[in-house]
């Protein structure tokens, strides 16, 4: 084929993210950018998730399509559960088990799809073996940034041949393959809370192994992030993977059709407009994390002690089978009703933090939340719970974009005083000015249309030429 024809060729790319909204949304952002370039994208998930995802922009509906694969039933997985947000943490392995049973329906879809490439997540590590039989190439697309992937190590380490990290506590120091000084490592309580990812779970396969097999068996690795922001970490990945590693940009959340001016947002906007500029602390911990009852108590009392207005998005339960409903301390809502809101259903995060009255963001350090905070220039107060959040928090601390609430190293406990002092430091104290200034300085690494376009063009060029 002539070079020009090769460049003109319309690709068909299949996207297959894990069943967590923190994964599906960055996959969808990249899907939109690829479709905008005139390529066909099929986004595969389960029916209930597709109903909950944002409606697609009208101008892309001919190129970007949702495809449903019904989730098989497995024991111990409650009815109507199709995403991590629907269940407590201990039930997620059964969701992985059900997801693994999509292997055959996924293969059947691919057979009739005329797909050129599949971009897949780490949980369905089996995608390359399915796709290669059909002559379809694959890329593991990591929504986790380069520091986490670099910290985790090579595919062989991840698949069980790691002589260095035999105990969870070995994950509290940077590994020897990181050739520069770094604080990027888990704290003891962070790795202990997720130590189950290191061993086989009820799905029969550890997350660690899934990561390793996904990297080992794909044609190349695409990573959410920007080489100008973290060039040294992308170099680590190229060294340890021994295959191409392409950045796809930070993928800031963009607008979707619908939901622009519903009643809830109108009410929130009115409430925010009554607050002083830069004084509201926004509090949210994503769709995955659920604080303990004790943690909720200390967060609540800490917010009260800040004497600042706050808007707290608190999920009191994870799905209908969650029997432990979180409660606020007695009298808290009465005492703070003049200056605080506790919102217990979905909230338009990007709109809220974009409001001029919001001056800081108390967050779990999920990378999408970090990207949104940078986009809206809001400094971060960090309170990690699960997954990659500890590693993300170290990156944010190193770059002085935010400050972590002081905690007990062994069990991760913290006090209401620590919450209050951290929030006030980042938002109002002179000593915390560095966080308020640095969040603005890094913005061009996160929100830059020209750079984002370039990453997508380079990705498509790689997909076409291979």
Coordinates of N, CA, C and O in Angstrom, one line a residue, residues 179-348:
X179 N 16.1 4.4 38.5 CA 17.5 4.8 38.6 C 17.7 6.2 39.1 O 18.7 6.8 39.0
X180 N 16.6 6.9 39.6 CA 16.7 8.2 40.1 C 16.1 8.3 41.5 O 15.3 7.5 41.9
X181 N 16.5 9.4 42.3 CA 15.9 9.5 43.6 C 14.4 9.7 43.5 O 14.0 10.6 42.7
X182 N 13.7 9.0 44.3 CA 12.2 9.2 44.3 C 11.6 8.8 45.6 O 12.1 7.9 46.2
X183 N 10.5 9.4 45.9 CA 9.7 9.0 47.1 C 8.5 8.1 46.7 O 7.7 7.8 47.5
X184 N 8.4 7.9 45.4 CA 7.3 7.1 44.9 C 7.3 5.7 45.4 O 8.1 4.8 44.9
X185 N 6.5 5.4 46.3 CA 6.3 4.0 46.9 C 5.0 4.1 47.8 O 4.5 5.2 48.1
X186 N 4.5 2.9 48.1 CA 3.4 2.9 49.0 C 3.8 3.1 50.5 O 4.9 2.7 50.9
X187 N 2.9 3.7 51.2 CA 3.1 3.7 52.7 C 2.6 2.4 53.2 O 1.8 1.7 52.6
X188 N 3.1 2.0 54.4 CA 2.8 0.7 54.9 C 1.3 0.4 54.9 O 0.8 -0.6 54.5
X189 N 0.5 1.4 55.5 CA -0.9 1.1 55.6 C -1.6 1.0 54.2 O -2.6 0.3 54.0
X190 N -1.0 1.8 53.2 CA -1.6 1.7 51.9 C -1.4 0.4 51.2 O -2.4 -0.2 50.6
X191 N -0.2 -0.2 51.3 CA 0.0 -1.5 50.7 C -0.8 -2.6 51.5 O -1.3 -3.5 50.9
X192 N -0.9 -2.5 52.8 CA -1.6 -3.5 53.5 C -3.1 -3.5 53.2 O -3.7 -4.6 53.2
X193 N -3.6 -2.3 52.9 CA -5.1 -2.3 52.5 C -5.4 -2.9 51.2 O -6.5 -3.3 50.9
X194 N -4.3 -3.0 50.3 CA -4.6 -3.6 49.0 C -3.7 -4.9 48.8 O -3.5 -5.3 47.7
X195 N -3.2 -5.4 49.9 CA -2.3 -6.6 49.7 C -2.9 -7.8 49.0 O -2.2 -8.6 48.5
X196 N -4.2 -7.8 48.9 CA -4.9 -8.9 48.2 C -4.6 -8.8 46.7 O -4.8 -9.8 46.0
X197 N -4.2 -7.7 46.2 CA -3.9 -7.6 44.7 C -2.6 -8.4 44.4 O -2.4 -8.7 43.3
X198 N -1.8 -8.7 45.4 CA -0.6 -9.4 45.2 C -0.8 -10.9 45.2 O 0.1 -11.7 44.7
X199 N -1.9 -11.4 45.6 CA -2.1 -12.9 45.7 C -3.4 -13.2 44.9 O -4.2 -12.4 44.6
X200 N -3.6 -14.5 44.6 CA -4.8 -14.9 44.0 C -6.0 -14.6 44.8 O -6.0 -14.8 46.0
X201 N -7.1 -14.1 44.2 CA -8.3 -13.8 44.9 C -9.4 -14.7 44.4 O -9.1 -15.7 43.8
X202 N -10.6 -14.4 44.8 CA -11.8 -15.3 44.4 C -11.9 -15.4 42.9 O -12.6 -16.4 42.5
X203 N -11.3 -14.5 42.2 CA -11.4 -14.7 40.7 C -10.5 -15.8 40.2 O -10.5 -16.2 39.0
X204 N -9.5 -16.2 41.1 CA -8.6 -17.2 40.7 C -7.3 -16.7 40.2 O -6.3 -17.5 40.0
X205 N -7.2 -15.4 39.9 CA -5.9 -14.8 39.4 C -5.7 -13.5 40.0 O -6.6 -12.6 40.2
X206 N -4.4 -13.2 40.4 CA -4.1 -12.0 41.1 C -4.1 -10.8 40.1 O -3.8 -11.0 38.9
X207 N -4.3 -9.6 40.6 CA -4.2 -8.4 39.8 C -2.8 -8.2 39.3 O -2.6 -7.8 38.2
X208 N -1.8 -8.6 40.1 CA -0.4 -8.5 39.7 C -0.2 -9.3 38.5 O 0.5 -8.9 37.5
X209 N -0.6 -10.5 38.5 CA -0.4 -11.4 37.3 C -1.1 -10.8 36.1 O -0.6 -10.9 35.0
X210 N -2.4 -10.3 36.3 CA -3.1 -9.8 35.2 C -2.3 -8.6 34.5 O -2.2 -8.5 33.3
X211 N -1.8 -7.7 35.3 CA -0.9 -6.7 34.8 C 0.2 -7.2 34.0 O 0.5 -6.8 32.8
X212 N 1.0 -8.2 34.6 CA 2.1 -8.7 33.9 C 1.8 -9.4 32.5 O 2.4 -9.1 31.5
X213 N 0.7 -10.2 32.5 CA 0.3 -10.9 31.3 C -0.2 -9.9 30.2 O 0.1 -10.0 29.0
X214 N -0.9 -8.8 30.7 CA -1.4 -7.8 29.7 C -0.2 -7.1 29.0 O -0.2 -6.9 27.8
X215 N 0.8 -6.8 29.8 CA 2.0 -6.1 29.3 C 2.8 -7.0 28.4 O 3.2 -6.7 27.3
X216 N 3.0 -8.3 28.9 CA 3.9 -9.2 28.2 C 3.3 -9.6 26.8 O 4.1 -9.7 25.8
X217 N 2.0 -9.7 26.7 CA 1.4 -10.3 25.5 C 0.9 -9.4 24.5 O 0.5 -9.8 23.4
X218 N 0.8 -8.1 24.8 CA 0.3 -7.1 23.8 C 1.4 -6.7 22.8 O 2.6 -7.0 23.0
X219 N 1.0 -5.9 21.8 CA 2.0 -5.5 20.8 C 2.7 -4.2 21.3 O 3.9 -4.0 20.9
X220 N 2.0 -3.4 22.0 CA 2.6 -2.2 22.6 C 1.8 -1.7 23.8 O 0.6 -2.2 24.0
X221 N 2.3 -0.8 24.6 CA 1.6 -0.3 25.7 C 1.3 1.2 25.6 O 2.2 2.0 25.2
X222 N 0.1 1.6 25.8 CA -0.3 3.0 25.8 C -0.6 3.4 27.2 O -1.2 2.7 27.9
X223 N -0.1 4.6 27.6 CA -0.2 5.0 29.0 C -0.8 6.4 29.1 O -0.3 7.3 28.4
X224 N -1.8 6.5 30.0 CA -2.3 7.8 30.3 C -1.2 8.7 30.9 O -0.6 8.3 31.9
X225 N -0.9 9.8 30.3 CA 0.1 10.7 30.9 C 0.8 11.5 29.8 O 0.5 11.4 28.6
X226 N 1.8 12.3 30.3 CA 2.5 13.2 29.4 C 4.0 13.1 29.6 O 4.5 13.2 30.7
X227 N 4.7 12.8 28.5 CA 6.2 12.6 28.7 C 6.9 13.9 29.1 O 8.0 13.8 29.7
X228 N 6.3 15.1 28.9 CA 6.9 16.3 29.3 C 6.8 16.5 30.9 O 7.6 17.1 31.5
X229 N 5.7 15.9 31.4 CA 5.5 16.0 32.9 C 6.4 15.0 33.6 O 6.9 15.2 34.7
X230 N 6.5 13.8 33.1 CA 7.2 12.7 33.8 C 8.1 11.9 32.8 O 8.0 10.7 32.6
X231 N 9.1 12.6 32.1 CA 9.9 11.9 31.1 C 10.7 10.7 31.7 O 10.8 9.6 31.1
X232 N 11.1 10.9 33.0 CA 11.9 9.8 33.6 C 11.2 8.5 33.8 O 11.7 7.4 33.7
X233 N 9.9 8.6 34.1 CA 9.0 7.4 34.4 C 8.7 6.7 33.1 O 8.6 5.5 33.0
X234 N 8.5 7.5 32.0 CA 8.2 6.8 30.7 C 9.5 6.1 30.3 O 9.4 5.0 29.7
X235 N 10.7 6.6 30.6 CA 11.9 5.9 30.2 C 12.1 4.6 31.0 O 12.5 3.6 30.5
X236 N 11.6 4.6 32.3 CA 11.6 3.4 33.1 C 10.8 2.3 32.4 O 11.2 1.2 32.3
X237 N 9.6 2.7 32.0 CA 8.7 1.8 31.3 C 9.3 1.2 30.1 O 9.2 0.0 29.9
X238 N 10.0 2.0 29.3 CA 10.6 1.5 28.0 C 11.7 0.5 28.4 O 11.9 -0.5 27.7
X239 N 12.5 0.8 29.4 CA 13.6 0.0 29.8 C 13.0 -1.4 30.3 O 13.6 -2.4 29.9
X240 N 12.0 -1.4 31.1 CA 11.6 -2.7 31.7 C 10.6 -3.5 30.8 O 10.5 -4.7 31.0
X241 N 9.9 -2.8 29.9 CA 9.0 -3.5 29.1 C 9.6 -4.1 27.8 O 9.1 -5.0 27.2
X242 N 10.7 -3.4 27.3 CA 11.4 -3.8 26.1 C 10.4 -3.8 24.9 O 10.4 -4.7 24.1
X243 N 9.5 -2.9 24.9 CA 8.5 -2.7 23.7 C 8.1 -1.3 23.7 O 8.3 -0.6 24.7
X244 N 7.4 -0.9 22.6 CA 7.0 0.6 22.5 C 6.1 0.9 23.6 O 5.2 0.2 24.0
X245 N 6.3 2.1 24.2 CA 5.4 2.7 25.2 C 5.0 4.1 24.7 O 5.9 5.0 24.6
X246 N 3.7 4.3 24.5 CA 3.2 5.6 23.9 C 2.4 6.3 25.0 O 1.4 5.7 25.5
X247 N 2.7 7.6 25.2 CA 1.8 8.4 26.0 C 0.5 8.8 25.3 O 0.6 9.0 24.0
X248 N -0.6 8.8 25.9 CA -1.9 9.2 25.2 C -2.4 10.5 25.8 O -3.5 11.0 25.5
X249 N -1.6 11.2 26.6 CA -2.0 12.5 27.2 C -2.8 12.3 28.5 O -3.1 11.2 28.9
X250 N -3.1 13.4 29.2 CA -3.7 13.3 30.5 C -5.2 13.1 30.4 O -5.9 12.8 31.3
X251 N -5.8 13.3 29.1 CA -7.2 13.1 28.9 C -8.1 13.8 29.8 O -8.9 13.1 30.5
X252 N -8.0 15.1 30.0 CA -9.0 15.8 30.8 C -10.4 15.5 30.4 O -10.7 15.4 29.2
X253 N -11.3 15.4 31.4 CA -12.7 15.1 31.1 C -13.3 16.2 30.3 O -13.2 17.4 30.6
X254 N -14.0 15.9 29.2 CA -14.7 16.9 28.3 C -16.2 16.8 28.5 O -16.7 15.8 29.0
X255 N -16.9 17.7 27.9 CA -18.3 17.7 28.0 C -19.0 16.6 27.2 O -18.4 16.2 26.2
X256 N -20.0 16.1 27.7 CA -20.8 15.1 27.0 C -22.2 15.7 26.8 O -22.6 16.6 27.5
X257 N -23.0 15.1 25.8 CA -24.3 15.6 25.6 C -25.2 15.3 26.8 O -25.0 14.3 27.5
X258 N -26.1 16.2 27.1 CA -27.1 16.0 28.1 C -26.7 16.4 29.5 O -25.5 16.6 29.8
X259 N -27.6 16.6 30.4 CA -27.3 16.8 31.8 C -26.7 18.2 32.1 O -26.0 18.4 33.1
X260 N -26.8 19.1 31.2 CA -26.1 20.4 31.3 C -26.7 21.3 32.4 O -26.0 22.0 33.1
X261 N -28.0 21.2 32.6 CA -28.6 22.2 33.5 C -29.8 21.5 34.3 O -30.9 22.1 34.3
X262 N -29.5 20.4 35.0 CA -30.6 19.8 35.7 C -30.8 20.5 37.0 O -30.1 21.4 37.4
X263 N -31.9 20.1 37.7 CA -32.3 20.8 39.0 C -31.2 20.7 40.0 O -31.0 21.7 40.7
X264 N -30.6 19.6 40.2 CA -29.5 19.4 41.2 C -28.4 20.4 41.0 O -28.0 21.1 41.9
X265 N -27.9 20.5 39.7 CA -26.8 21.4 39.5 C -27.3 22.9 39.7 O -26.5 23.7 40.2
X266 N -28.5 23.2 39.3 CA -29.0 24.5 39.5 C -29.0 24.9 41.0 O -28.5 26.0 41.4
X267 N -29.4 23.9 41.8 CA -29.4 24.2 43.3 C -28.0 24.3 43.8 O -27.7 25.3 44.5
X268 N -27.0 23.5 43.3 CA -25.6 23.6 43.8 C -25.0 24.9 43.4 O -24.3 25.5 44.1
X269 N -25.3 25.3 42.1 CA -24.7 26.5 41.6 C -25.2 27.7 42.5 O -24.4 28.6 42.8
X270 N -26.5 27.7 42.8 CA -27.0 28.8 43.7 C -26.3 28.8 45.0 O -25.9 29.8 45.6
X271 N -26.1 27.6 45.6 CA -25.5 27.5 46.9 C -24.0 28.0 46.8 O -23.6 28.8 47.7
X272 N -23.3 27.5 45.8 CA -21.9 27.9 45.6 C -21.8 29.4 45.4 O -20.8 30.1 46.0
X273 N -22.7 30.0 44.7 CA -22.7 31.4 44.4 C -22.8 32.3 45.7 O -22.3 33.5 45.7
X274 N -23.4 31.7 46.7 CA -23.5 32.5 48.0 C -22.3 32.5 48.8 O -22.2 33.2 49.9
X275 N -21.3 31.6 48.5 CA -20.1 31.5 49.3 C -19.0 32.4 48.8 O -19.0 32.8 47.6
X276 N -18.1 32.8 49.7 CA -17.0 33.7 49.3 C -16.1 33.0 48.3 O -15.9 31.8 48.4
X277 N -15.5 33.7 47.5 CA -14.6 33.2 46.4 C -13.4 32.5 47.1 O -12.7 33.0 48.0
X278 N -13.1 31.2 46.6 CA -12.0 30.5 47.0 C -12.0 29.9 48.4 O -11.0 29.5 48.9
X279 N -13.2 29.9 49.1 CA -13.3 29.5 50.5 C -13.9 28.1 50.7 O -13.8 27.6 51.7
X280 N -14.6 27.6 49.6 CA -15.2 26.3 49.8 C -14.2 25.2 49.6 O -13.5 25.2 48.6
X281 N -14.2 24.2 50.5 CA -13.5 23.0 50.3 C -14.4 21.9 49.7 O -15.5 21.7 50.2
X282 N -14.1 21.4 48.5 CA -14.8 20.3 47.9 C -14.2 19.0 48.4 O -13.0 18.8 48.4
X283 N -15.1 18.1 48.8 CA -14.7 16.8 49.3 C -15.3 15.6 48.6 O -16.5 15.6 48.5
X284 N -14.5 14.7 48.0 CA -15.1 13.6 47.3 C -14.0 12.5 47.1 O -12.8 12.9 46.9
X285 N -14.4 11.3 47.2 CA -13.4 10.2 47.2 C -13.7 9.2 46.1 O -13.4 8.0 46.2
X286 N -14.3 9.6 45.0 CA -14.5 8.8 43.8 C -15.5 7.7 44.0 O -16.2 7.6 45.0
X287 N -15.6 6.8 42.9 CA -16.7 5.8 42.9 C -16.2 4.5 43.6 O -17.0 3.6 43.8
X288 N -14.9 4.4 43.9 CA -14.4 3.1 44.4 C -14.3 3.1 45.9 O -14.6 2.1 46.6
X289 N -13.7 4.2 46.5 CA -13.4 4.2 47.9 C -14.6 4.4 48.8 O -15.4 5.2 48.4
X290 N -14.6 3.7 49.8 CA -15.7 3.9 50.9 C -14.9 4.0 52.2 O -14.4 3.0 52.7
X291 N -14.9 5.2 52.8 CA -14.2 5.4 54.1 C -14.9 4.5 55.1 O -16.1 4.1 55.0
X292 N -14.2 4.2 56.2 CA -14.8 3.5 57.3 C -15.7 4.5 58.1 O -15.5 5.7 58.0
X293 N -16.5 3.9 59.0 CA -17.3 4.8 59.9 C -16.5 5.7 60.7 O -16.8 6.9 60.8
X294 N -15.4 5.2 61.2 CA -14.4 6.0 62.0 C -13.8 7.1 61.2 O -13.7 8.3 61.6
X295 N -13.4 6.8 59.9 CA -12.8 7.8 59.1 C -13.8 8.9 58.7 O -13.5 10.1 58.7
X296 N -15.1 8.5 58.5 CA -16.1 9.5 58.2 C -16.3 10.5 59.4 O -16.4 11.7 59.2
X297 N -16.3 9.9 60.6 CA -16.4 10.7 61.8 C -15.3 11.8 61.8 O -15.5 13.0 62.1
X298 N -14.0 11.4 61.6 CA -12.9 12.3 61.7 C -12.9 13.3 60.6 O -12.6 14.5 60.8
X299 N -13.3 12.9 59.4 CA -13.4 13.8 58.3 C -14.5 14.9 58.6 O -14.2 16.1 58.4
X300 N -15.6 14.4 59.1 CA -16.7 15.4 59.4 C -16.3 16.4 60.4 O -16.5 17.6 60.3
X301 N -15.7 15.9 61.5 CA -15.3 16.8 62.6 C -14.2 17.7 62.2 O -14.1 18.9 62.6
X302 N -13.3 17.2 61.3 CA -12.3 18.0 60.7 C -12.8 19.1 59.9 O -12.4 20.3 60.0
X303 N -13.8 18.8 59.0 CA -14.4 19.9 58.2 C -15.1 20.9 59.1 O -15.0 22.1 58.8
X304 N -15.7 20.5 60.2 CA -16.3 21.4 61.1 C -15.3 22.3 61.7 O -15.5 23.6 61.8
X305 N -14.1 21.8 62.1 CA -13.0 22.5 62.7 C -12.4 23.5 61.8 O -11.7 24.5 62.2
X306 N -12.4 23.3 60.5 CA -11.8 24.3 59.5 C -12.4 25.6 59.6 O -11.8 26.6 59.3
X307 N -13.7 25.6 60.0 CA -14.6 26.9 60.0 C -14.7 27.4 58.5 O -15.1 28.6 58.3
X308 N -14.5 26.6 57.5 CA -14.6 26.9 56.1 C -15.9 26.3 55.6 O -16.3 25.2 56.1
X309 N -16.6 26.9 54.6 CA -17.7 26.2 54.0 C -17.2 25.0 53.2 O -16.1 24.9 52.7
X310 N -18.0 23.9 53.1 CA -17.6 22.7 52.4 C -18.8 22.1 51.6 O -20.0 22.3 52.0
X311 N -18.4 21.4 50.6 CA -19.4 20.6 49.8 C -18.8 19.2 49.7 O -17.8 19.0 49.1
X312 N -19.5 18.3 50.4 CA -19.0 16.9 50.6 C -19.9 15.9 49.9 O -21.0 15.8 50.2
X313 N -19.3 15.3 48.9 CA -20.1 14.2 48.2 C -19.7 12.9 48.9 O -18.6 12.4 48.8
X314 N -20.7 12.4 49.6 CA -20.5 11.2 50.5 C -21.3 10.1 50.0 O -22.6 10.1 50.1
X315 N -20.7 9.0 49.5 CA -21.5 7.8 49.2 C -21.6 7.0 50.5 O -20.6 6.4 51.0
X316 N -22.8 6.9 51.0 CA -23.0 6.2 52.3 C -23.1 4.7 52.1 O -22.9 4.0 53.1
X317 N -23.4 4.2 50.9 CA -23.4 2.7 50.7 C -22.8 2.4 49.3 O -22.9 3.3 48.4
X318 N -22.2 1.2 49.1 CA -21.7 0.8 47.8 C -22.7 -0.3 47.3 O -22.5 -1.5 47.6
X319 N -23.7 0.1 46.5 CA -24.6 -0.9 46.0 C -25.7 -1.3 47.0 O -25.5 -1.1 48.2
X320 N -26.7 -1.9 46.5 CA -27.8 -2.3 47.3 C -27.5 -3.4 48.3 O -28.2 -3.6 49.3
X321 N -26.5 -4.2 48.1 CA -26.1 -5.3 49.0 C -25.2 -4.8 50.1 O -24.9 -5.6 51.0
X322 N -24.8 -3.6 50.1 CA -24.0 -3.0 51.2 C -24.8 -2.7 52.4 O -25.7 -1.8 52.4
X323 N -24.6 -3.5 53.5 CA -25.5 -3.3 54.6 C -25.0 -2.3 55.6 O -25.7 -1.9 56.5
X324 N -23.7 -1.8 55.5 CA -23.1 -0.9 56.4 C -23.3 0.5 55.9 O -22.4 1.0 55.1
X325 N -24.3 1.2 56.3 CA -24.5 2.6 55.8 C -23.8 3.5 56.7 O -23.8 3.5 57.9
X326 N -23.0 4.4 56.0 CA -22.2 5.4 56.8 C -23.1 6.4 57.4 O -24.0 6.9 56.8
X327 N -22.7 6.8 58.6 CA -23.5 7.9 59.3 C -22.6 9.0 59.7 O -21.4 8.8 60.1
X328 N -23.2 10.2 59.7 CA -22.4 11.4 60.2 C -22.5 11.5 61.7 O -23.5 11.0 62.3
X329 N -21.5 12.1 62.3 CA -21.6 12.3 63.8 C -22.9 13.0 64.2 O -23.4 13.9 63.5
X330 N -23.3 12.6 65.4 CA -24.6 13.2 65.9 C -24.5 14.7 66.0 O -23.5 15.3 66.5
X331 N -25.5 15.4 65.5 CA -25.5 16.9 65.6 C -24.7 17.6 64.5 O -24.8 18.8 64.4
X332 N -23.9 16.8 63.7 CA -23.0 17.5 62.8 C -23.8 18.3 61.7 O -23.4 19.5 61.5
X333 N -24.8 17.7 61.2 CA -25.5 18.5 60.1 C -26.2 19.7 60.6 O -26.3 20.7 60.0
X334 N -26.7 19.6 61.9 CA -27.4 20.8 62.5 C -26.4 21.9 62.7 O -26.6 23.0 62.4
X335 N -25.2 21.5 63.3 CA -24.2 22.5 63.6 C -23.6 23.2 62.4 O -23.1 24.3 62.4
X336 N -23.5 22.4 61.2 CA -22.9 23.0 60.0 C -23.8 23.4 58.9 O -23.4 23.7 57.8
X337 N -25.1 23.4 59.2 CA -26.1 23.6 58.1 C -26.0 24.9 57.4 O -26.3 25.1 56.3
X338 N -25.4 25.9 58.1 CA -25.3 27.2 57.5 C -24.1 27.3 56.5 O -24.1 28.2 55.7
X339 N -23.2 26.4 56.7 CA -22.0 26.5 55.8 C -21.5 25.2 55.1 O -20.5 25.2 54.4
X340 N -22.3 24.2 55.3 CA -21.9 22.9 54.6 C -23.0 22.2 54.0 O -24.1 22.2 54.4
X341 N -22.6 21.4 52.9 CA -23.5 20.5 52.2 C -22.9 19.1 52.2 O -21.8 18.9 51.9
X342 N -23.7 18.1 52.6 CA -23.3 16.7 52.4 C -24.3 16.1 51.4 O -25.5 16.0 51.6
X343 N -23.8 15.8 50.2 CA -24.5 15.4 49.1 C -24.3 13.9 48.9 O -23.2 13.4 48.8
X344 N -25.4 13.1 48.9 CA -25.2 11.6 49.0 C -25.5 10.9 47.7 O -25.6 9.7 47.6
X345 N -25.7 11.6 46.6 CA -25.9 11.0 45.3 C -24.8 11.6 44.3 O -24.0 12.4 44.7
X346 N -24.9 11.1 43.0 CA -23.9 11.6 42.0 C -23.9 13.1 41.9 O -24.9 13.8 42.0
X347 N -22.7 13.7 41.8 CA -22.6 15.1 41.6 C -21.7 15.4 40.5 O -20.7 14.7 40.2
X348 N -21.9 16.6 39.7 CA -21.1 16.9 38.6 C -19.8 17.6 39.1 O -19.6 18.8 39.2

